Amino acid sequence: MYVTDTENHRIQRFLLNSSLATTVAGTGSKSSALTGLDHPSAVVVDDDYHVYVLDKHNARVVLWGPNATSGTTVISNNALKKTAAMIYVPGSSDQVYISDEDSNKIYRWSFNMSLPTSSLSQVNSTTNALNTPKGMTTDMYGNLYVADYENHRIVMYCANSTVGIVVAGDTGGSPTLDKPMDIAFDSDLNMYVVVDGDNQVIKFPRR
């Protein structure tokens, strides 16, 4: 398990059944140098254990190889200073989704590109745009799910669609969501939502 230790400016790895962590990126002190990090907000790991860190206050995504003592910048853009989360685009090892809670967009970004390939913000609802998007996940079909924090809902973008639909929250159903932070699925596609306002995790059974 890899943990974004934001306030300690590092990424920690916990081996299975171990309570002891190893630092795999950063030094524990805030830094703009490639040997350090400044308030990392997300991490993804590839099959070869390369660690990609969303280094928020340094406005970059940095690659750290196994046993590396410094990183390599693969994305650099000032827009990343207000970002919350990062996940892989399904089926890709060099593209990520990044949520920008300031511009209210989800970027699709390729490594080593100066600008995002595309962005998502529109929602097919009365409230027709994202507002402070935070955590994200995808399902086995390549659909993207976004925790739309200030709109108190979960929005799904079908694969290859640029308009989202509301799947939990402001649909008039129950339970309601008060500032959802993050999302995950289990193997049966039941959805779990971390809710900031209520300090709880809510399960939505597969429909």
Coordinates of C-alpha atoms in Angstrom, one line a residue:
M1 CA 0.0 0.0 0.0
Y2 CA 1.2 3.5 -0.9
V3 CA 0.2 6.5 1.2
T4 CA 0.4 10.2 0.4
D5 CA 1.9 11.7 3.6
T6 CA 1.0 15.2 2.6
E7 CA 2.1 17.2 5.6
N8 CA 5.4 15.3 5.8
H9 CA 6.1 15.9 2.1
R10 CA 6.7 12.2 1.3
I11 CA 5.2 9.0 -0.1
Q12 CA 5.2 6.0 2.2
R13 CA 5.0 2.3 1.2
F14 CA 3.6 -0.4 3.6
L15 CA 4.3 -4.0 2.6
L16 CA 1.5 -6.5 3.1
N17 CA 0.9 -7.4 6.8
S18 CA 3.5 -4.8 7.9
S19 CA 2.9 -1.8 10.1
L20 CA 6.2 -0.2 9.3
A21 CA 6.5 2.2 6.4
T22 CA 9.4 2.9 3.9
T23 CA 9.7 6.3 2.3
V24 CA 9.8 5.8 -1.5
A25 CA 9.6 9.5 -2.6
G26 CA 10.6 12.7 -0.8
T27 CA 12.7 13.3 2.3
G28 CA 10.2 14.3 4.9
S29 CA 11.0 18.0 4.5
K30 CA 9.3 20.5 2.1
S31 CA 11.4 21.1 -1.0
S32 CA 11.2 22.4 -4.6
A33 CA 14.3 20.3 -5.6
L34 CA 13.8 17.0 -7.4
T35 CA 15.1 15.2 -4.3
G36 CA 12.0 16.4 -2.4
L37 CA 8.3 17.2 -2.5
D38 CA 6.0 19.9 -1.3
H39 CA 2.5 18.8 -0.2
P40 CA 2.0 15.8 -2.5
S41 CA -1.7 15.1 -3.0
A42 CA -1.8 11.8 -4.9
V43 CA 0.2 8.9 -6.1
V44 CA -0.1 6.2 -8.7
V45 CA 2.2 3.2 -9.2
D46 CA 2.8 1.2 -12.4
D47 CA 3.5 -2.6 -12.7
D48 CA 7.3 -2.0 -12.4
Y49 CA 6.9 -0.1 -9.1
H50 CA 7.6 3.3 -10.6
V51 CA 5.9 5.9 -8.4
Y52 CA 4.2 8.9 -10.0
V53 CA 3.6 11.7 -7.5
L54 CA 1.2 14.7 -7.9
D55 CA 3.5 17.2 -6.2
K56 CA 0.9 19.8 -5.6
H57 CA 2.6 22.9 -4.3
N58 CA 5.5 22.4 -6.8
A59 CA 2.9 22.2 -9.6
R60 CA 4.3 19.1 -11.2
V61 CA 4.0 15.3 -11.5
V62 CA 7.2 13.6 -10.6
L63 CA 8.4 10.0 -11.5
W64 CA 10.4 8.2 -8.8
G65 CA 11.9 4.8 -9.9
P66 CA 12.5 2.0 -7.4
N67 CA 15.1 2.9 -4.8
A68 CA 15.5 6.4 -6.4
T69 CA 16.8 9.3 -4.4
S70 CA 15.4 12.0 -6.7
G71 CA 12.6 12.3 -9.2
T72 CA 12.1 13.2 -12.9
T73 CA 9.4 15.7 -13.8
V74 CA 6.9 14.2 -16.3
I75 CA 4.3 17.0 -16.1
S76 CA 4.8 20.7 -15.1
N77 CA 2.0 23.3 -15.2
N78 CA 0.9 25.9 -12.7
A79 CA -2.7 24.6 -13.0
L80 CA -1.5 21.6 -10.8
K81 CA -1.2 23.8 -7.7
K82 CA -4.9 23.5 -7.0
T83 CA -5.3 19.8 -7.8
A84 CA -6.7 17.1 -5.4
A85 CA -6.3 13.7 -7.0
M86 CA -4.8 11.6 -9.8
I87 CA -5.5 8.2 -11.2
Y88 CA -4.5 6.3 -14.3
V89 CA -6.7 6.5 -17.4
P90 CA -7.9 2.9 -17.9
G91 CA -5.7 0.9 -20.2
S92 CA -2.9 3.5 -20.2
S93 CA 0.4 3.6 -18.4
D94 CA 1.3 7.2 -19.5
Q95 CA -2.0 9.1 -19.2
V96 CA -3.7 10.2 -16.0
Y97 CA -6.9 11.9 -14.9
I98 CA -6.2 14.9 -12.5
S99 CA -8.9 16.7 -10.6
D100 CA -8.6 20.5 -10.4
E101 CA -10.7 21.8 -7.5
D102 CA -10.0 25.4 -8.4
S103 CA -10.9 25.4 -12.0
N104 CA -13.6 22.7 -11.4
K105 CA -12.3 20.4 -14.1
I106 CA -10.9 16.9 -14.6
Y107 CA -7.9 16.9 -16.9
R108 CA -6.8 14.0 -19.0
W109 CA -3.0 14.5 -19.2
S110 CA -0.3 12.5 -21.0
F111 CA 3.2 12.4 -19.4
N112 CA 5.7 14.7 -21.0
M113 CA 3.1 17.0 -22.4
S114 CA 2.9 20.6 -21.4
L115 CA -0.9 20.8 -21.6
P116 CA -3.8 18.4 -21.0
T117 CA -5.2 16.3 -23.8
S118 CA -8.8 17.2 -22.8
S119 CA -10.8 18.3 -19.8
L120 CA -14.2 17.4 -18.3
S121 CA -16.6 19.7 -16.4
Q122 CA -20.1 19.5 -17.9
V123 CA -22.9 17.5 -16.2
N124 CA -26.3 16.6 -17.5
S125 CA -28.2 18.0 -14.5
T126 CA -29.8 21.3 -13.3
T127 CA -26.5 22.0 -11.7
N128 CA -24.6 21.5 -14.9
A129 CA -21.0 21.7 -13.9
L130 CA -18.6 20.3 -11.4
N131 CA -17.8 22.3 -8.3
T132 CA -14.6 21.4 -6.4
P133 CA -14.0 17.9 -7.8
K134 CA -11.9 15.7 -5.5
G135 CA -11.4 11.9 -5.5
M136 CA -11.9 9.8 -8.6
T137 CA -12.1 6.1 -9.6
T138 CA -12.9 4.0 -12.7
D139 CA -14.8 0.8 -13.1
M140 CA -14.1 -2.2 -15.3
Y141 CA -15.9 -0.7 -18.2
G142 CA -13.6 2.4 -18.3
N143 CA -16.2 4.8 -16.8
L144 CA -14.9 7.6 -14.7
Y145 CA -16.5 8.5 -11.3
V146 CA -15.9 11.9 -9.7
A147 CA -16.6 13.1 -6.1
D148 CA -18.2 16.4 -6.9
Y149 CA -17.5 17.8 -3.4
E150 CA -19.5 21.1 -3.2
N151 CA -22.4 19.8 -5.3
H152 CA -22.7 16.8 -2.8
R153 CA -22.9 14.1 -5.5
I154 CA -21.1 11.5 -7.5
V155 CA -20.8 12.1 -11.2
M156 CA -20.1 9.4 -13.8
Y157 CA -18.5 10.1 -17.2
C158 CA -19.1 7.2 -19.5
A159 CA -16.0 6.1 -21.5
N160 CA -15.6 8.5 -24.4
S161 CA -18.2 10.9 -23.1
T162 CA -17.6 14.5 -22.2
V163 CA -20.9 15.0 -20.3
G164 CA -21.4 13.5 -16.9
I165 CA -24.5 12.0 -15.3
V166 CA -25.3 12.1 -11.5
V167 CA -25.3 8.6 -10.0
A168 CA -25.5 9.4 -6.3
G169 CA -26.3 12.4 -4.3
D170 CA -28.6 15.1 -5.7
T171 CA -30.9 12.6 -7.4
G172 CA -33.6 13.0 -4.8
G173 CA -32.8 9.5 -3.4
S174 CA -31.3 8.3 -0.2
P175 CA -28.8 8.4 1.3
T176 CA -27.8 12.0 0.6
L177 CA -24.1 13.0 0.4
D178 CA -22.5 15.9 2.4
K179 CA -19.3 16.8 0.7
P180 CA -18.1 13.5 -0.8
M181 CA -14.3 13.2 -0.8
D182 CA -13.4 9.9 -2.5
I183 CA -14.9 6.8 -4.1
A184 CA -14.0 3.1 -4.5
F185 CA -15.6 0.0 -5.8
D186 CA -15.4 -3.6 -4.6
S187 CA -15.2 -6.6 -6.9
D188 CA -19.0 -6.7 -7.1
L189 CA -19.1 -3.1 -8.2
N190 CA -20.7 -1.9 -5.0
M191 CA -19.7 1.8 -4.6
Y192 CA -18.2 3.2 -1.4
V193 CA -18.1 7.0 -0.8
V194 CA -16.0 8.8 1.8
V195 CA -18.2 11.7 3.0
D196 CA -16.4 14.6 4.6
G197 CA -19.4 16.4 6.1
D198 CA -20.7 13.4 7.9
N199 CA -17.4 11.7 8.7
Q200 CA -18.5 8.4 7.4
V201 CA -18.3 5.9 4.5
I202 CA -21.5 5.2 2.6
K203 CA -22.1 2.0 0.6
F204 CA -24.2 2.2 -2.6
P205 CA -25.1 -1.4 -3.7
R206 CA -24.7 -2.1 -7.4
R207 CA -27.8 -1.3 -9.3

